[in-house]
Coordinates of C-alpha atoms and ligand atoms in Angstrom, one line a residue:
M1 CA 154.7 134.7 108.3
C2 CA 151.7 136.5 109.8
C3 CA 149.5 136.0 106.9
A4 CA 150.0 132.3 106.1
P5 CA 147.2 131.1 108.3
A6 CA 144.6 132.9 106.2
V7 CA 145.5 130.9 103.2
H8 CA 145.2 127.7 105.0
F9 CA 142.0 128.5 106.6
W10 CA 140.7 129.2 103.2
L11 CA 141.6 125.6 102.2
L12 CA 139.4 124.1 105.0
T13 CA 136.6 126.6 104.2
A14 CA 136.8 125.6 100.6
L15 CA 136.5 122.0 101.5
L16 CA 133.6 122.7 103.7
K17 CA 131.8 124.5 100.8
L18 CA 131.8 121.2 98.8
S19 CA 129.4 119.5 101.1
E20 CA 125.6 119.9 101.5
A21 CA 122.8 118.3 103.5
F22 CA 121.9 114.8 102.3
N23 CA 119.9 111.8 103.1
V24 CA 121.1 108.6 104.8
D25 CA 119.8 105.1 104.8
V26 CA 118.0 105.4 101.5
K27 CA 116.4 101.9 101.9
N28 CA 114.3 103.0 104.8
G29 CA 113.8 106.5 103.5
L30 CA 115.0 108.3 106.6
S31 CA 116.1 111.8 106.0
F32 CA 117.6 114.3 108.3
S33 CA 117.8 117.8 107.2
G34 CA 119.6 120.9 108.4
S35 CA 120.9 124.2 107.2
V36 CA 123.1 124.1 104.0
D37 CA 124.7 127.3 105.2
D38 CA 125.8 125.5 108.4
M39 CA 127.3 122.7 106.3
F40 CA 124.9 120.3 108.0
G41 CA 126.0 116.8 106.9
Y42 CA 129.7 117.6 106.3
T43 CA 130.4 114.5 108.4
V44 CA 128.1 111.6 109.2
Q45 CA 128.5 108.6 111.6
Q46 CA 126.3 105.7 112.6
F47 CA 126.2 105.4 116.4
E48 CA 124.7 103.1 119.0
N49 CA 124.3 103.3 122.7
E50 CA 122.1 101.9 125.4
E51 CA 119.2 104.1 124.2
G52 CA 119.3 102.8 120.6
K53 CA 120.5 103.7 117.2
W54 CA 121.5 107.2 116.1
V55 CA 123.0 109.0 113.3
L56 CA 125.6 111.7 114.3
I57 CA 125.8 114.6 111.9
G58 CA 128.5 117.2 111.9
S59 CA 127.5 120.8 111.1
P60 CA 130.8 122.8 111.2
L61 CA 129.4 126.2 110.6
E62 CA 126.5 125.9 113.1
G63 CA 125.6 129.0 115.0
Q64 CA 125.5 131.7 112.4
P65 CA 125.9 134.5 112.3
T66 CA 127.1 135.6 115.7
R67 CA 128.2 132.3 117.4
R68 CA 129.4 130.3 114.5
T69 CA 131.3 127.5 116.2
G70 CA 129.9 124.3 114.5
D71 CA 128.5 121.4 116.4
V72 CA 127.3 117.9 116.1
Y73 CA 123.7 116.7 116.0
K74 CA 122.4 113.5 117.2
C75 CA 119.5 112.1 115.3
A76 CA 117.5 109.1 116.6
V77 CA 116.8 106.4 114.1
N78 CA 113.3 105.8 115.2
G79 CA 111.2 107.1 112.3
Q80 CA 110.8 110.6 113.7
S81 CA 113.8 112.1 111.9
K82 CA 114.4 114.5 114.8
C83 CA 117.9 115.9 115.4
T84 CA 119.1 117.7 118.5
K85 CA 122.3 119.6 118.9
V86 CA 124.8 118.0 121.3
N87 CA 126.2 121.5 122.3
L88 CA 129.8 120.4 122.1
P89 CA 131.5 123.8 121.9
E90 CA 130.2 124.9 125.2
S91 CA 131.8 122.0 127.2
T92 CA 134.8 121.5 125.0
T93 CA 137.2 123.8 126.8
I94 CA 140.8 124.3 128.0
A95 CA 141.3 125.9 131.3
N96 CA 143.3 129.1 131.8
V97 CA 143.6 130.2 128.2
T98 CA 141.6 132.8 126.4
E99 CA 139.7 130.8 123.9
V100 CA 138.4 131.8 120.5
K101 CA 135.7 129.3 119.7
E102 CA 134.2 131.4 116.9
N103 CA 134.8 129.7 113.5
M104 CA 136.3 126.6 115.3
T105 CA 134.5 124.3 112.8
M106 CA 133.5 121.8 115.5
G107 CA 132.1 118.7 113.8
S108 CA 134.3 118.9 110.7
T109 CA 136.0 115.7 112.0
L110 CA 133.8 113.1 113.6
V111 CA 134.8 109.5 114.4
T112 CA 133.1 106.9 116.5
N113 CA 135.0 105.3 119.4
P114 CA 135.0 101.4 119.1
N115 CA 134.7 101.3 122.9
G116 CA 131.7 103.5 122.8
G117 CA 131.2 107.2 122.5
F118 CA 132.8 109.3 119.8
M119 CA 135.3 112.0 119.1
A120 CA 134.5 115.3 117.4
C121 CA 137.1 118.0 116.5
G122 CA 137.2 121.7 115.7
P123 CA 140.6 122.1 113.9
L124 CA 140.2 125.9 113.7
Y125 CA 139.8 126.3 117.5
A126 CA 142.2 129.1 118.6
Y127 CA 143.4 130.8 121.7
R128 CA 145.0 134.2 122.2
C129 CA 148.2 135.2 123.9
G130 CA 148.2 139.0 124.1
S131 CA 147.7 140.1 120.5
L132 CA 148.8 136.7 119.1
H133 CA 146.3 134.2 117.9
Y134 CA 147.1 130.5 117.8
T135 CA 145.0 128.0 115.8
T136 CA 145.8 124.8 117.6
G137 CA 142.6 122.9 117.1
I138 CA 140.7 120.9 119.7
C139 CA 138.9 117.5 120.0
S140 CA 136.1 116.5 122.3
N141 CA 136.1 113.0 123.8
V142 CA 132.3 112.3 124.1
S143 CA 130.7 109.4 126.1
S144 CA 128.1 107.1 124.7
T145 CA 125.6 109.2 126.6
F146 CA 126.7 112.4 124.8
Q147 CA 128.6 113.9 127.7
V148 CA 132.0 115.6 127.0
L149 CA 134.5 113.5 129.0
N150 CA 137.6 115.6 128.2
S151 CA 138.9 118.0 125.8
I152 CA 142.1 117.3 123.8
A153 CA 144.2 120.1 122.5
P154 CA 147.9 119.1 122.7
G155 CA 149.0 122.3 120.8
V156 CA 147.8 124.6 123.6
Q157 CA 150.6 125.9 125.8
E158 CA 150.3 128.4 128.6
C159 CA 150.9 131.9 127.3
T160 CA 154.3 133.2 128.1
T161 CA 153.4 136.8 127.3
Q162 CA 152.8 138.4 130.6
L163 CA 152.7 142.0 131.7
D164 CA 151.7 143.8 134.8
L165 CA 150.4 147.2 133.6
V166 CA 149.6 150.1 135.9
I167 CA 147.9 153.2 134.5
V168 CA 148.6 156.4 136.6
L169 CA 145.9 158.9 135.8
D170 CA 145.8 162.6 136.4
G171 CA 142.3 163.2 137.8
S172 CA 142.8 166.9 138.6
N173 CA 140.1 169.4 137.7
S174 CA 141.8 170.8 134.6
V175 CA 141.4 167.4 132.7
Y176 CA 138.2 168.0 130.6
P177 CA 136.1 166.3 129.2
W178 CA 136.6 163.3 131.5
F179 CA 134.8 160.9 129.2
S180 CA 137.7 161.1 126.7
V181 CA 139.9 159.6 129.4
T182 CA 137.6 156.7 130.1
E183 CA 137.1 156.2 126.3
F184 CA 140.9 156.1 125.9
L185 CA 141.2 153.4 128.7
Q186 CA 138.5 151.3 127.1
K187 CA 140.1 151.4 123.7
L188 CA 143.5 150.5 125.1
F189 CA 142.2 147.6 127.2
Q190 CA 140.0 146.2 124.4
K191 CA 143.3 145.4 122.6
M192 CA 144.6 143.4 125.5
T193 CA 143.9 139.9 126.9
I194 CA 143.4 140.5 130.6
H195 CA 143.8 137.3 132.6
P196 CA 145.8 136.2 135.7
S197 CA 148.0 134.1 133.4
Q198 CA 148.6 137.0 130.9
T199 CA 148.2 140.8 131.2
Q200 CA 147.0 142.3 134.4
V201 CA 146.0 145.9 134.8
S202 CA 145.6 148.3 137.6
I203 CA 144.5 152.0 137.6
V204 CA 145.8 154.7 140.1
Q205 CA 144.2 158.1 140.0
Y206 CA 146.0 161.1 141.5
G207 CA 145.5 164.8 142.1
E208 CA 146.2 166.1 145.5
N209 CA 146.2 162.6 146.8
V210 CA 146.2 159.1 145.4
T211 CA 143.4 156.5 144.9
H212 CA 143.8 152.9 143.8
E213 CA 140.8 152.5 141.5
F214 CA 141.5 148.8 141.2
N215 CA 144.5 146.5 141.7
L216 CA 146.4 144.2 139.4
N217 CA 144.5 141.2 140.9
T218 CA 141.0 142.8 141.0
H219 CA 139.9 141.8 137.5
S220 CA 140.6 138.6 135.7
S221 CA 139.0 139.3 132.4
T222 CA 139.1 142.0 129.7
E223 CA 135.3 142.3 130.1
S224 CA 135.5 142.9 133.7
V225 CA 138.2 145.6 133.4
L226 CA 136.3 147.3 130.6
R227 CA 133.2 147.5 132.8
A228 CA 135.3 148.9 135.7
A229 CA 137.2 151.4 133.6
S230 CA 134.0 152.9 132.1
K231 CA 132.9 153.7 135.7
I232 CA 135.9 155.6 136.9
K233 CA 135.0 159.0 138.1
Q234 CA 137.2 162.1 138.1
R235 CA 138.2 162.6 141.6
G236 CA 139.4 166.2 141.0
G237 CA 141.6 168.2 143.1
S238 CA 143.3 171.5 142.7
S239 CA 146.9 170.3 142.8
T240 CA 148.8 167.8 140.6
L241 CA 151.1 165.6 142.7
T242 CA 152.5 163.6 139.8
A243 CA 155.6 162.4 141.7
L244 CA 153.4 161.2 144.5
G245 CA 151.2 159.3 142.0
I246 CA 154.1 157.6 140.4
D247 CA 155.8 156.7 143.7
T248 CA 152.6 155.3 145.1
A249 CA 152.1 153.2 141.9
R250 CA 155.7 151.9 142.2
K251 CA 155.4 151.1 145.9
E252 CA 151.8 150.0 146.2
A253 CA 150.2 149.2 142.9
F254 CA 153.2 147.1 141.8
S255 CA 153.3 145.2 145.2
E256 CA 152.6 141.5 145.5
E257 CA 149.8 142.1 147.9
R258 CA 147.9 144.0 145.1
G259 CA 148.6 141.3 142.6
A260 CA 152.0 142.0 141.0
R261 CA 153.7 138.8 139.9
R262 CA 157.4 138.1 140.6
G263 CA 159.5 138.1 137.5
V264 CA 156.7 139.6 135.3
K265 CA 157.5 142.7 133.1
K266 CA 156.2 145.9 134.9
V267 CA 154.8 148.6 132.6
M268 CA 153.5 152.0 133.8
V269 CA 151.5 154.5 131.7
V270 CA 151.4 158.0 133.1
V271 CA 148.7 160.3 131.7
T272 CA 148.8 164.0 132.8
D273 CA 147.7 167.5 131.6
G274 CA 149.8 169.7 133.8
E275 CA 153.1 170.4 135.5
S276 CA 153.3 168.8 138.9
H277 CA 153.4 170.5 142.2
D278 CA 156.0 168.1 143.5
G279 CA 158.2 168.1 140.4
Y280 CA 161.4 168.4 142.6
R281 CA 160.8 164.8 143.6
L282 CA 160.5 163.5 140.1
P283 CA 164.2 162.7 139.4
N284 CA 164.3 160.6 142.5
V285 CA 161.0 158.9 141.9
T286 CA 161.7 158.0 138.3
G287 CA 165.2 156.8 139.3
E288 CA 163.5 154.4 141.8
C289 CA 161.2 153.1 139.0
D290 CA 164.2 152.4 136.8
R291 CA 165.8 150.5 139.7
D292 CA 162.6 148.4 140.0
G293 CA 162.7 147.6 136.3
I294 CA 159.4 149.5 135.5
E295 CA 159.1 150.6 131.9
T296 CA 157.3 153.9 131.9
Y297 CA 155.3 155.5 129.0
A298 CA 154.3 159.1 129.6
I299 CA 151.5 160.9 127.8
A300 CA 151.1 164.6 127.9
I301 CA 147.7 166.1 127.3
L302 CA 148.3 169.7 126.1
G303 CA 144.6 170.6 126.3
S304 CA 144.4 172.9 129.3
Y305 CA 147.6 174.6 128.3
N306 CA 146.4 175.2 124.8
R307 CA 143.0 176.5 126.0
G308 CA 144.8 178.9 128.3
N309 CA 147.4 179.9 125.7
I310 CA 150.3 178.8 128.0
S311 CA 153.5 177.6 126.6
T312 CA 153.7 173.8 126.8
E313 CA 157.5 173.6 126.9
N314 CA 157.9 173.1 130.7
L315 CA 155.1 170.5 130.7
V316 CA 156.5 168.5 127.8
N317 CA 160.0 168.6 129.4
E318 CA 158.7 167.3 132.6
I319 CA 156.7 164.5 131.0
L320 CA 159.7 163.6 128.9
S321 CA 161.7 163.3 132.1
I322 CA 159.2 160.7 133.3
A323 CA 159.3 158.6 130.2
S324 CA 161.8 155.7 130.0
K325 CA 164.6 155.7 127.5
P326 CA 164.6 155.8 124.5
K327 CA 162.4 158.8 125.1
E328 CA 160.9 159.0 121.6
K329 CA 159.5 155.5 122.0
H330 CA 157.9 156.3 125.4
F331 CA 156.6 159.8 125.1
F332 CA 153.4 160.8 123.6
N333 CA 151.7 164.2 123.4
V334 CA 148.1 165.1 122.4
S335 CA 146.8 168.5 121.7
E336 CA 143.6 168.0 123.7
E337 CA 141.8 165.3 125.7
L338 CA 139.6 164.3 122.8
A339 CA 142.7 163.3 120.8
L340 CA 143.7 160.7 123.4
S341 CA 142.1 157.8 121.6
T342 CA 144.3 158.6 118.5
I343 CA 147.3 157.3 120.2
V344 CA 145.8 154.1 121.4
E345 CA 147.0 152.3 118.3
S346 CA 150.7 153.2 118.6
L347 CA 150.7 153.0 122.4
G348 CA 149.2 149.5 122.2
E349 CA 151.7 148.3 119.5
R350 CA 154.6 149.5 121.5
I351 CA 153.4 147.7 124.7
F352 CA 152.6 144.5 122.6
A353 CA 156.1 144.7 121.0
L354 CA 157.4 144.5 124.6
E355 CA 155.2 141.5 125.2
A356 CA 156.6 139.7 122.3
T357 CA 160.3 140.5 122.6
S358 CA 160.3 139.7 126.3
E359 CA 159.4 136.2 125.5
Q360 CA 161.4 133.5 123.7
Q361 CA 158.7 131.8 121.6
A362 CA 156.4 134.5 120.4
V363 CA 156.0 132.8 116.9
S364 CA 157.9 129.6 116.6
F365 CA 155.5 127.7 114.3
E366 CA 155.7 124.3 116.0
M367 CA 152.2 123.4 117.2
E368 CA 150.8 126.9 117.5
M369 CA 149.1 126.7 114.2
S370 CA 148.8 123.0 114.1
Q371 CA 145.0 122.6 113.5
T372 CA 145.1 119.2 115.5
G373 CA 142.1 117.3 114.7
F374 CA 142.0 118.1 111.0
S375 CA 141.5 114.3 110.7
A376 CA 141.1 111.6 113.3
H377 CA 141.2 107.8 113.5
Y378 CA 140.8 105.3 116.4
S379 CA 143.1 102.5 116.0
K380 CA 143.4 99.6 118.4
D381 CA 145.9 101.3 120.7
W382 CA 146.4 104.9 119.8
V383 CA 144.0 107.6 118.6
M384 CA 145.6 109.4 115.7
L385 CA 144.9 113.1 115.2
G386 CA 146.1 114.8 112.0
A387 CA 147.7 118.2 112.5
V388 CA 148.3 119.6 109.2
G389 CA 149.4 123.0 110.4
A390 CA 152.3 121.7 112.6
Y391 CA 155.9 122.8 111.9
D392 CA 154.9 125.5 109.4
W393 CA 152.5 123.3 107.6
N394 CA 154.8 120.3 107.2
G395 CA 152.2 118.7 109.3
T396 CA 152.3 115.8 111.8
V397 CA 150.2 113.2 113.4
V398 CA 149.6 113.5 117.2
M399 CA 149.3 110.1 118.8
I400 CA 147.1 109.7 121.9
K401 CA 146.7 107.0 124.5
S402 CA 144.7 107.3 127.7
D403 CA 148.0 107.8 129.6
D404 CA 150.2 109.3 126.9
I405 CA 150.3 111.9 124.2
V406 CA 153.0 111.8 121.6
I407 CA 153.7 115.0 119.5
P408 CA 156.3 113.9 117.0
G409 CA 159.2 116.3 116.5
N410 CA 159.8 118.2 113.3
N411 CA 162.1 115.5 111.9
S412 CA 160.2 112.4 113.0
F413 CA 158.5 111.9 109.7
K414 CA 161.4 113.1 107.5
T415 CA 161.9 110.5 104.8
M416 CA 164.2 112.0 102.2
A417 CA 167.5 112.7 103.9
Q418 CA 169.4 112.2 100.7
E419 CA 166.9 113.6 98.2
K420 CA 166.2 117.3 97.7
N421 CA 163.0 118.3 99.5
E422 CA 160.9 121.0 98.1
P423 CA 160.3 123.7 100.7
L424 CA 156.5 123.2 100.3
A425 CA 154.0 122.7 103.1
A426 CA 153.3 119.0 102.9
Y427 CA 150.2 118.8 105.0
L428 CA 151.0 115.6 106.8
G429 CA 148.0 114.4 108.7
Y430 CA 145.4 115.4 106.0
T431 CA 144.2 111.9 106.3
V432 CA 145.0 109.3 108.9
S433 CA 144.3 105.6 109.2
S434 CA 145.6 102.3 110.6
A435 CA 145.7 98.6 109.8
S436 CA 146.5 95.3 111.4
I437 CA 148.9 93.0 109.5
Y438 CA 149.8 89.7 111.0
G439 CA 148.8 91.0 114.4
E440 CA 151.0 94.1 114.0
Q441 CA 149.4 97.5 114.2
I442 CA 150.5 99.9 111.5
Y443 CA 149.7 103.6 111.1
I444 CA 149.0 105.3 107.8
A445 CA 149.1 109.1 107.2
G446 CA 148.8 111.2 104.0
Q447 CA 150.7 114.3 103.1
P448 CA 149.0 115.4 99.9
R449 CA 151.4 118.2 99.0
H450 CA 154.7 116.5 99.7
N451 CA 157.1 117.5 96.9
H452 CA 154.1 118.5 94.8
I453 CA 153.1 114.9 94.2
G454 CA 152.0 113.8 97.6
Q455 CA 153.1 110.9 99.7
V456 CA 151.7 108.3 102.1
I457 CA 153.7 107.3 105.1
I458 CA 153.3 104.0 106.8
Y459 CA 154.8 103.7 110.2
Q460 CA 154.8 101.9 113.6
M461 CA 155.1 103.1 117.1
D462 CA 158.0 101.7 119.1
G463 CA 157.0 103.1 122.5
R464 CA 156.9 106.8 121.7
K465 CA 159.2 106.5 118.8
I466 CA 158.0 106.7 115.2
N467 CA 159.5 104.0 112.9
I468 CA 158.8 104.6 109.2
L469 CA 158.2 101.3 107.4
Q470 CA 157.4 102.5 103.9
T471 CA 156.5 105.5 101.9
L472 CA 154.2 105.6 98.8
K473 CA 154.7 108.4 96.5
G474 CA 152.0 110.0 94.3
E475 CA 152.2 110.3 90.6
Q476 CA 150.4 113.5 89.8
V477 CA 151.8 117.0 90.2
I478 CA 149.3 119.1 92.0
Ligands
NAG501 C1 144.1 127.4 136.2 O1 144.5 128.6 137.0 C2 144.0 128.4 138.4 C3 144.4 129.7 139.1 O2 145.6 130.3 138.7 C4 144.8 127.2 139.0 O3 144.4 127.0 140.4 C5 144.4 125.9 138.2 O4 145.1 124.8 138.7 C6 144.7 126.2 136.7 N1 144.3 125.0 136.0 C7 144.9 124.4 135.0 C8 144.2 123.2 134.4 O5 146.1 124.7 134.8
NAG502 C1 134.7 134.2 111.8 O1 134.5 134.2 110.4 C2 133.7 135.4 110.0 C3 133.4 135.1 108.5 O2 134.5 134.7 107.8 C4 134.6 136.6 110.1 O3 133.9 137.7 109.8 C5 134.8 136.7 111.6 O4 135.7 137.8 111.9 C6 135.6 135.5 112.2 N1 135.8 135.5 113.6 C7 136.9 135.3 114.2 C8 136.9 135.4 115.7 O5 137.9 134.9 113.6
NAG503 C1 141.8 163.2 148.9 O1 141.6 164.6 148.9 C2 140.2 165.0 149.0 C3 140.1 166.5 148.9 O2 141.1 167.1 149.7 C4 139.7 164.5 150.4 O3 138.2 164.8 150.4 C5 139.8 163.1 150.5 O4 139.4 162.6 151.8 C6 141.3 162.6 150.3 N1 141.4 161.2 150.3 C7 142.2 160.6 150.9 C8 142.3 159.1 150.8 O5 143.1 161.1 151.7
NAG504 C1 165.7 158.7 146.5 O1 165.8 159.3 147.7 C2 166.0 158.3 148.8 C3 165.9 159.0 150.1 O2 166.6 160.3 150.1 C4 167.4 157.7 148.6 O3 167.7 156.7 149.6 C5 167.4 157.0 147.2 O4 168.6 156.4 146.9 C6 167.0 158.0 146.1 N1 166.9 157.2 144.9 C7 167.4 157.6 143.8 C8 167.2 156.7 142.6 O5 168.1 158.6 143.6
NAG505 C1 148.9 183.6 122.9 O1 150.2 184.1 123.6 C2 151.1 184.6 122.6 C3 152.4 184.9 123.4 O2 152.2 185.1 124.7 C4 150.4 185.9 122.1 O3 151.3 186.4 121.1 C5 149.1 185.5 121.4 O4 148.4 186.6 120.9 C6 148.2 184.8 122.3 N1 147.1 184.2 121.6 C7 145.8 184.3 122.1 C8 144.7 183.7 121.3 O5 145.5 184.9 123.1
NAG506 C1 154.4 166.7 120.3 O1 155.5 165.8 120.0 C2 156.0 166.0 118.7 C3 157.0 164.8 118.6 O2 157.8 164.7 119.7 C4 156.6 167.3 118.5 O3 157.1 167.4 117.1 C5 155.6 168.3 118.8 O4 156.1 169.6 118.6 C6 155.0 168.1 120.1 N1 153.9 169.1 120.2 C7 153.9 169.9 121.2 C8 152.8 170.9 121.2 O5 154.8 170.1 122.0
NAG507 C1 159.5 121.5 107.0 O1 160.1 120.5 106.1 C2 161.1 121.1 105.3 C3 161.5 120.0 104.3 O2 161.8 118.7 105.0 C4 162.3 121.5 106.2 O3 163.3 122.0 105.4 C5 161.7 122.6 107.2 O4 162.7 122.8 108.1 C6 160.6 122.0 108.0 N1 160.0 123.1 108.7 C7 159.9 123.0 110.1 C8 159.4 124.2 110.8 O5 160.2 122.0 110.7
NAG508 C1 138.0 109.4 126.6 O1 137.4 109.3 127.9 C2 137.6 108.0 128.4 C3 136.7 108.0 129.7 O2 137.2 109.0 130.6 C4 139.0 107.7 128.7 O3 139.2 106.4 129.1 C5 139.7 107.8 127.3 O4 141.1 107.6 127.5 C6 139.5 109.2 126.7 N1 140.1 109.2 125.4 C7 141.0 110.2 125.1 C8 141.5 110.0 123.7 O5 141.3 111.1 125.8
NAG509 C1 163.4 121.0 114.6 O1 163.5 120.6 116.0 C2 164.8 120.8 116.6 C3 164.7 120.2 118.0 O2 163.6 120.6 118.7 C4 165.1 122.2 116.6 O3 166.5 122.5 117.2 C5 165.2 122.7 115.2 O4 165.4 124.2 115.3 C6 163.8 122.5 114.5 N1 164.0 122.9 113.1 C7 163.1 123.8 112.5 C8 163.3 124.1 111.1 O5 162.3 124.3 113.2

């Protein structure tokens, strides 16, 4: 399943490629121009506020090459043909998630609000939970004065992948060169989403005594941890009190005062290059770690032993005794310090695997890939947001009122109980609309790939319930 999103991103990208900048209001000869590469003009809306008349123009690939987020331009209809960017991506934001706004295609959906203001969406807006990437989409509710009033992303859920990770580093004199250790830390942390709601990390350095370099609650972003990790100095020391280091990490670094969260998976990574001088304590100390539910990865650096032509057998046995079971999954050895970064990939993967398996809904394909805001429509009472990626690309239509959000369940739009359904992504929500018939509000949504021929569903809302009135089938096989 991992690779399906790419195909569907391609679909939107291909659609975007069909558009180019163009003129509006030919009669008066007004023309607004922008970059073809940015897809300037992919969407256009007439707009009016207290200041006068405007044309809103979506530019979903705006910000190339490095900050390609898309945006909407406001162009005053006053003969000057000047357009300014509204800067929606900056203020369209969801708290407490690690957002990926790059490539969000803001402005690929643009509808005016009959009560003033407008709504613009970036269906490829994503956020990260650990190593997982969810493309939920986001919409921006913009006032008539171009202020973002609120951001709408019903598919975003708090990440449930949480880890408290403590690195226990041997900083004794024999570890050389030290920069290979900080480089290893950098490469490892780069792969993580460090945030108080996700992974937290702490570093403890030991030799003859123990130092807390930083606590689990010291840093709240990956960037901040990377900066701190690059500055860690080797504290040296002529003895290696590994048991003391591990015991201090267990008792102190994993304490709530230092930011450990109750009920969150505890992971320790011990990195050392020599046999300990307090090895007699190790059986007791590692037993206590087991008791506390700490999962321990142990990394043996064989560098100083190899340089001194000393047998590594005792060291390897000691480090193996520190590693959690199954040993082969929790033990790493490297021939020298410089080789540390070669194990980042597999160490990272094993830690991330923990992240995923400790949680129930790692990849459930409900709204995580929904691309909510692929289409949008203001009806009298509900705002309709097409979410083509919902339910493994069956798609759905999210309904929004000022005081209510309805995300229909996976069966709400099922229309063919008796017929055989092709197991094909139907893309419900590709287009959305509404109509008023005899004073009754009805909603209309297209699912172009339904059973290869496409279908239009016409429905009503009974409170929060979807009532399907009619379906219209397509004729052409696509
Ligand atoms: C975000 O997290 C902070 C701190 O954990 C919390 O105080 C705040 O209420 C959260 N905001 C939302 C919108 O969840
Ligand atoms: C955004 O798209 C570009 C071009 O397709 C790609 O190189 C880049 O990795 C994408 N960025 C993200 C965060 O997906
Ligand atoms: C750790 O040991 C070093 C060297 O003996 C000493 O200078 C330092 O004060 C010790 N630190 C602590 C916190 O005991
Ligand atoms: C470690 O030693 C302490 C004190 O001797 C003892 O109370 C504790 O049970 C031991 N823990 C384990 C896991 O053996
Ligand atoms: C390393 O030690 C082994 C056994 O003690 C010995 O045979 C070998 O010659 C030594 N190698 C070097 C390079 O000193
Ligand atoms: C390192 O670990 C691997 C796999 O456990 C083992 O085959 C190898 O002999 C070890 N190397 C040393 C030097 O102990
Ligand atoms: C998508 O629709 C098909 C056909 O109705 C159904 O078999 C499948 O279970 C649906 N997928 C999800 C994730 O709901
Ligand atoms: C947009 O903002 C206005 C003003 O805060 C609010 O009344 C309206 O419900 C919002 N619309 C949506 C869809 O959130
Ligand atoms: C559809 O939703 C129901 C209720 O949430 C759930 O039990 C079922 O597993 C879902 N079906 C699929 C195919 O995801």
